[in-house]
Short mmCIF file of C-alpha atoms in Angstrom, two decimals:
data_model
loop_
_atom_site.label_atom_id
_atom_site.label_comp_id
_atom_site.label_asym_id
_atom_site.label_seq_id
_atom_site.Cartn_x
_atom_site.Cartn_y
_atom_site.Cartn_z
CA MET A 28 68.57 163.45 81.43
CA SER A 29 67.99 166.91 80.01
CA GLU A 30 66.67 167.52 76.52
CA ASP A 31 69.99 169.14 75.55
CA GLU A 32 72.05 166.01 76.24
CA ALA A 33 72.80 163.83 73.28
CA VAL A 34 71.07 160.51 73.17
CA LEU A 35 73.38 157.59 72.33
CA ASP A 36 71.97 155.19 69.83
CA MET A 37 72.18 151.53 70.88
CA PRO A 38 73.39 149.36 68.00
CA ASP A 39 71.26 146.54 66.84
CA PHE A 40 72.16 143.14 68.34
CA ASP A 41 74.29 141.16 65.87
CA PRO A 42 74.66 137.46 66.79
CA LYS A 43 77.60 136.97 64.43
CA VAL A 44 79.56 139.86 65.95
CA THR A 45 78.83 138.53 69.46
CA ARG A 46 80.02 135.02 68.57
CA ARG A 47 83.23 136.41 67.08
CA ALA A 48 83.87 138.45 70.25
CA VAL A 49 83.29 135.42 72.47
CA ARG A 50 85.64 133.29 70.33
CA ARG A 51 88.33 135.98 70.53
CA GLY A 52 87.98 136.10 74.32
CA VAL A 53 88.22 132.33 74.66
CA PHE A 54 91.23 132.22 72.34
CA ARG A 55 93.04 134.95 74.24
CA THR A 56 92.37 133.27 77.60
CA ALA A 57 93.55 129.89 76.30
CA SER A 58 96.66 131.50 74.82
CA VAL A 59 97.54 133.10 78.14
CA VAL A 60 97.01 129.81 80.03
CA LEU A 61 99.10 127.84 77.53
CA ALA A 62 101.86 130.44 77.65
CA VAL A 63 101.96 130.25 81.46
CA LEU A 64 102.02 126.43 81.37
CA LEU A 65 104.80 126.48 78.78
CA MET A 66 106.81 128.86 80.94
CA LEU A 67 106.34 126.60 83.97
CA LEU A 68 107.39 123.53 81.97
CA LEU A 69 110.47 125.31 80.65
CA ALA A 70 111.31 126.49 84.17
CA ALA A 71 110.95 122.95 85.53
CA ALA A 72 113.10 121.54 82.72
CA GLY A 73 115.65 124.25 83.36
CA LEU A 74 115.76 123.47 87.07
CA SER A 75 116.21 119.77 86.29
CA LEU A 76 119.07 120.53 83.92
CA VAL A 77 120.65 122.80 86.52
CA GLN A 78 120.51 119.98 89.06
CA LYS A 79 122.35 117.61 86.68
CA ARG A 80 124.96 120.17 85.65
CA GLY A 81 128.58 119.07 85.63
CA GLU A 82 127.72 115.37 86.17
CA ARG A 83 126.20 116.32 89.51
CA ASP A 84 123.93 113.28 89.22
CA GLN A 85 126.86 110.86 88.96
CA ARG A 86 128.60 112.48 91.89
CA MET A 87 125.43 112.17 93.96
CA THR A 88 125.29 108.41 93.47
CA ASP A 89 129.04 108.10 94.05
CA VAL A 90 128.98 110.02 97.33
CA LEU A 91 125.54 109.34 98.78
CA GLY A 92 125.17 105.78 97.44
CA THR A 93 128.52 104.76 98.88
CA ALA A 94 127.86 106.55 102.18
CA PHE A 95 124.58 104.61 102.39
CA SER A 96 126.51 101.35 101.97
CA ILE A 97 128.87 102.29 104.83
CA TYR A 98 125.84 103.39 106.88
CA ASN A 99 124.41 99.87 106.47
CA PRO A 100 127.30 97.44 107.05
CA ALA A 101 124.89 94.54 107.57
CA TYR A 102 123.59 94.84 104.00
CA GLU A 103 124.85 94.43 100.49
CA VAL A 104 123.66 97.57 98.75
CA GLN A 105 123.13 97.83 95.01
CA VAL A 106 123.02 101.43 93.77
CA GLU A 107 120.94 102.04 90.66
CA SER A 108 121.83 104.73 88.13
CA CYS A 109 120.45 108.24 88.62
CA CYS A 110 117.97 109.96 88.42
CA ASP A 111 114.47 110.56 89.70
CA LEU A 112 114.14 114.28 88.96
CA THR A 113 111.67 116.89 90.14
CA PRO A 114 112.08 120.66 89.82
CA VAL A 115 113.32 120.83 93.43
CA SER A 116 114.98 117.46 94.12
CA MET A 117 116.98 114.61 92.63
CA GLY A 118 117.09 111.00 93.79
CA PHE A 119 118.13 107.45 93.00
CA THR A 120 117.12 103.95 94.01
CA VAL A 121 119.06 101.44 96.11
CA THR A 122 118.36 97.79 96.86
CA ALA A 123 119.54 96.53 100.26
CA SER A 124 119.91 92.79 100.90
CA GLN A 125 120.74 91.61 104.39
CA ILE A 126 124.02 89.69 104.65
CA ARG A 127 123.49 86.15 105.91
CA ALA A 128 125.60 83.06 106.31
CA VAL A 129 126.18 81.48 102.89
CA GLY A 130 123.74 78.65 102.34
CA GLY A 131 121.00 80.13 104.51
CA PHE A 132 117.84 82.01 103.60
CA THR A 133 118.72 85.30 101.94
CA GLY A 134 115.26 86.59 100.99
CA THR A 135 114.02 87.52 97.52
CA GLY A 136 116.10 90.40 96.29
CA GLY A 137 116.11 92.72 99.27
CA SER A 138 114.22 95.93 99.97
CA THR A 139 114.14 98.95 97.69
CA HIS A 140 114.63 102.50 98.94
CA THR A 141 115.03 105.98 97.46
CA ILE A 142 117.78 108.40 98.45
CA THR A 143 117.07 112.05 97.62
CA GLN A 144 118.79 115.39 97.85
CA ASN A 145 117.10 118.76 97.50
CA PHE A 146 117.90 121.56 95.06
CA PHE A 147 120.65 122.79 97.38
CA GLY A 148 122.29 119.36 97.62
CA ARG A 149 121.11 118.37 101.10
CA VAL A 150 120.15 114.75 101.63
CA GLY A 151 116.63 113.81 102.75
CA ARG A 152 115.40 111.28 105.31
CA LEU A 153 117.36 108.02 105.23
CA PRO A 154 116.03 104.46 105.63
CA LEU A 155 117.63 101.60 107.61
CA GLY A 156 120.98 102.57 109.16
CA ASN A 157 120.83 102.88 112.91
CA TYR A 158 117.24 101.66 112.86
CA ALA A 159 117.92 98.40 111.01
CA GLY A 160 118.68 96.45 114.20
CA THR A 161 120.33 93.43 112.54
CA THR A 162 122.45 90.88 114.40
CA LEU A 163 125.49 91.71 112.28
CA SER A 164 125.27 95.45 112.92
CA GLY A 165 124.94 94.71 116.63
CA ASN A 166 128.09 92.58 116.53
CA LEU A 167 129.97 95.27 114.63
CA ALA A 168 128.98 97.81 117.28
CA ASN A 169 130.43 95.44 119.89
CA VAL A 170 133.91 95.55 118.34
CA GLY A 171 136.20 97.01 121.00
CA THR A 172 133.95 96.03 123.91
CA ASP A 173 134.35 93.22 126.45
CA LEU A 174 131.18 91.51 125.27
CA GLN A 175 131.41 87.95 123.86
CA PRO A 176 134.90 87.08 125.15
CA LYS A 177 136.79 84.10 123.77
CA GLU A 178 135.85 81.72 126.57
CA ASP A 179 132.13 82.26 125.95
CA ILE A 180 132.41 81.90 122.18
CA ARG A 181 134.43 78.68 122.52
CA LYS A 182 131.46 77.14 124.38
CA VAL A 183 129.04 78.32 121.71
CA LEU A 184 131.18 76.93 118.89
CA ALA A 185 131.56 73.62 120.73
CA ARG A 186 127.76 73.21 120.82
CA LEU A 187 127.28 73.89 117.11
CA PRO A 188 127.70 71.27 114.37
CA GLU A 189 131.07 71.81 112.72
CA GLY A 190 129.55 71.69 109.23
CA LEU A 191 127.47 74.83 109.69
CA SER A 192 128.36 77.86 107.61
CA ALA A 193 128.70 81.00 109.72
CA LEU A 194 128.46 84.75 109.41
CA ALA A 195 131.02 86.08 111.87
CA VAL A 196 132.94 89.16 112.89
CA ILE A 197 136.54 88.16 113.61
CA GLU A 198 138.08 90.84 115.83
CA PHE A 199 141.85 91.21 116.08
CA ALA A 200 143.81 91.65 119.29
CA GLU A 201 145.80 94.40 117.56
CA PRO A 202 144.80 96.41 114.47
CA ALA A 203 146.32 94.75 111.41
CA PRO A 204 147.94 96.67 108.54
CA PRO A 205 147.30 95.22 105.05
CA ASP A 206 150.32 92.88 105.01
CA ARG A 207 149.38 91.29 108.35
CA LEU A 208 145.73 91.05 107.35
CA ILE A 209 146.75 89.27 104.16
CA ALA A 210 149.01 86.89 106.12
CA PHE A 211 146.16 86.09 108.54
CA THR A 212 143.63 85.37 105.80
CA ARG A 213 146.18 83.24 103.97
CA ASP A 214 146.86 81.16 107.09
CA PHE A 215 143.16 80.25 107.42
CA GLU A 216 142.20 80.38 103.73
CA LEU A 217 139.73 83.17 104.44
CA CYS A 218 138.64 86.03 102.21
CA PRO A 219 136.72 88.72 104.10
CA GLN A 220 133.56 90.13 102.66
CA LYS A 221 134.17 93.39 104.50
CA VAL A 222 137.02 94.89 106.50
CA VAL A 223 136.34 96.95 109.64
CA TYR A 224 138.62 100.00 109.57
CA GLU A 225 137.55 101.50 112.87
CA ARG A 226 136.88 100.57 116.49
CA ARG A 227 133.76 102.41 117.64
CA PRO A 228 132.10 100.69 120.64
CA GLY A 229 128.35 101.16 120.74
CA SER A 230 127.99 102.37 117.14
CA ASN A 231 128.54 101.01 113.67
CA PRO A 232 132.18 101.38 112.66
CA ILE A 233 133.47 102.22 109.19
CA THR A 234 133.55 99.10 107.01
CA TRP A 235 134.53 98.59 103.39
CA GLY A 236 134.11 95.71 100.96
CA MET A 237 134.38 94.89 97.29
CA THR A 238 130.89 96.20 96.46
CA THR A 239 130.80 99.25 98.76
CA TRP A 240 131.52 101.72 95.95
CA ALA A 241 129.43 100.61 92.99
CA TRP A 242 131.70 102.26 90.39
CA ALA A 243 135.08 101.49 91.93
CA PRO A 244 137.62 100.51 89.27
CA ARG A 245 138.30 96.77 89.35
CA PRO A 246 141.31 94.97 87.85
CA GLU A 247 140.67 92.62 84.97
CA GLY A 248 141.20 88.90 85.19
CA GLU A 249 141.26 86.59 88.19
CA THR A 250 142.45 88.01 91.48
CA THR A 251 143.55 86.41 94.72
CA CYS A 252 142.19 87.30 98.14
CA ALA A 253 145.38 89.27 98.78
CA ASP A 254 144.69 91.26 95.60
CA GLN A 255 141.12 91.87 96.73
CA ILE A 256 142.22 93.25 100.11
CA LYS A 257 144.68 95.63 98.42
CA ASN A 258 142.19 96.65 95.74
CA ASP A 259 139.43 97.29 98.27
CA LEU A 260 141.65 99.56 100.38
CA ALA A 261 142.72 101.38 97.20
CA GLY A 262 139.03 101.76 96.28
CA PHE A 263 138.27 103.17 99.74
CA ARG A 264 141.04 105.73 99.36
CA GLY A 265 139.97 106.49 95.79
CA TRP A 266 136.41 107.19 96.89
CA LEU A 267 137.66 109.41 99.69
CA GLY A 268 139.51 111.44 97.06
CA LEU A 269 136.11 112.38 95.55
CA LEU A 270 134.90 113.96 98.77
CA ARG A 271 135.08 117.67 99.51
CA ASP A 272 134.72 119.60 102.74
CA HIS A 273 131.16 120.60 101.85
CA ASP A 274 130.18 116.89 101.80
CA ASP A 275 130.64 116.68 105.56
CA ALA A 276 127.13 118.01 106.28
CA ASN A 277 125.53 115.22 104.24
CA LEU A 278 127.88 112.56 105.59
CA ARG A 279 126.74 113.32 109.12
CA HIS A 280 123.23 112.21 108.12
CA PHE A 281 124.83 108.81 107.46
CA ASP A 282 126.48 108.81 110.92
CA LEU A 283 129.83 109.53 109.24
CA SER A 284 132.28 112.41 109.08
CA LEU A 285 135.12 113.38 106.80
CA ALA A 286 137.58 113.31 109.70
CA ARG A 287 136.74 109.69 110.64
CA LEU A 288 136.74 108.53 107.02
CA ARG A 289 140.09 110.17 106.28
CA LYS A 290 141.70 108.66 109.36
CA ALA A 291 140.36 105.18 108.63
CA ALA A 292 141.45 105.26 104.97
CA ASN A 293 144.86 106.79 105.64
CA ASP A 294 145.67 104.40 108.52
CA GLY A 295 144.44 101.34 106.59
CA LEU A 296 144.28 99.29 109.81
CA ALA A 297 141.88 96.34 110.04
CA TYR A 298 140.27 96.06 113.46
CA ALA A 299 138.08 93.14 112.38
CA VAL A 300 136.77 91.36 109.32
CA VAL A 301 133.32 90.12 108.33
CA GLU A 302 133.22 86.54 107.03
CA ASN A 303 130.10 84.90 105.65
CA LEU A 304 131.75 81.85 104.07
CA VAL A 305 133.46 80.22 107.03
CA SER A 306 132.49 77.02 108.81
CA VAL A 307 132.10 76.47 112.54
CA LYS A 308 134.97 73.97 112.27
CA GLU A 309 137.25 76.68 110.85
CA LEU A 310 136.15 79.21 113.49
CA ARG A 311 137.17 76.78 116.23
CA LYS A 312 140.70 77.06 114.87
CA VAL A 313 140.53 80.80 114.25
CA ILE A 314 139.51 81.63 117.81
CA GLU A 315 142.62 79.91 119.21
CA ASP A 316 144.94 82.17 117.24
CA PRO A 317 146.66 84.75 119.51
CA ARG A 318 146.09 87.40 116.82
CA VAL A 319 142.33 87.05 117.39
CA ARG A 320 140.68 88.89 120.28
CA THR A 321 137.33 87.17 119.81
CA VAL A 322 134.83 85.91 117.24
CA ARG A 323 131.32 87.33 117.18
CA LEU A 324 128.68 85.07 115.60
CA ALA A 325 125.88 86.78 113.71
CA ASP A 326 124.28 83.91 111.79
CA VAL A 327 124.69 80.21 111.01
CA ALA A 328 123.24 78.01 108.29
CA PHE A 329 123.80 74.60 106.78
CA ASP A 330 125.20 74.98 103.28
CA LEU A 331 124.09 71.92 101.30
CA GLN A 332 126.25 72.84 98.31
CA ARG A 333 129.53 73.42 100.13
CA PRO A 334 131.83 70.37 100.29
CA PRO A 335 133.20 69.45 103.75
CA ARG A 336 136.77 70.48 104.62
#
């Protein structure tokens, strides 16, 4: 440094000034962090609200919850209300209880699963379905095949005590429209838990029952089995009316398609019925009816509370 250059005077160290500067720095840093966090929270809340726009949450449970029920015909599925929200996904809970013969062991409430769709409306990985491997789903996949012919089932029914309650798939020789299905159930005092609206050998067919669509409108007061069959088909067609072409991509995750669903609902033909409140004694009569192609047994149990017939 030359003698001509000015010499800068260093100020005296002031602890108070230093502390104030440090406090200002900390405050500014904290303010910036809080502002960023607030922006992130508002963005997340905004994304959640966007996902639920236009009752999108209700439609998700209507479409995906019902598709899950059809995807799992061997279970009674209870769909809980929506939603489990994250900034990038939305989901809901279902409880699946395996259908068994009435009077047998039914478990303790079933298993709980979560169905999710991402921000763009695409469904995530699905539980159960083709991997469930239940006896009932196997029997439903056999509808339309030559497995378990009448002569073999007669021998099985003859060996079983007539008082046993059975879970059975009763397959028709010819698909039955609603009036003939009602006449058949009236003749044997049956009331199907589910109706099979498709013949699809080797895979689970489309089925529909009273509880398939959790929010299906139900008539008030007591109803007969004939009323139930008509109401269930009307509910199937009503649910189909909610679907749009863009739903087809998600439906395919449930091993379904809009084309198959529309055909099944529009035709309204019963290829088989699922009964879980029928005795072996009654099935011995049912299998002799020429309208019946065969009976496929999925489960039997002794119902201590059911009076003999």
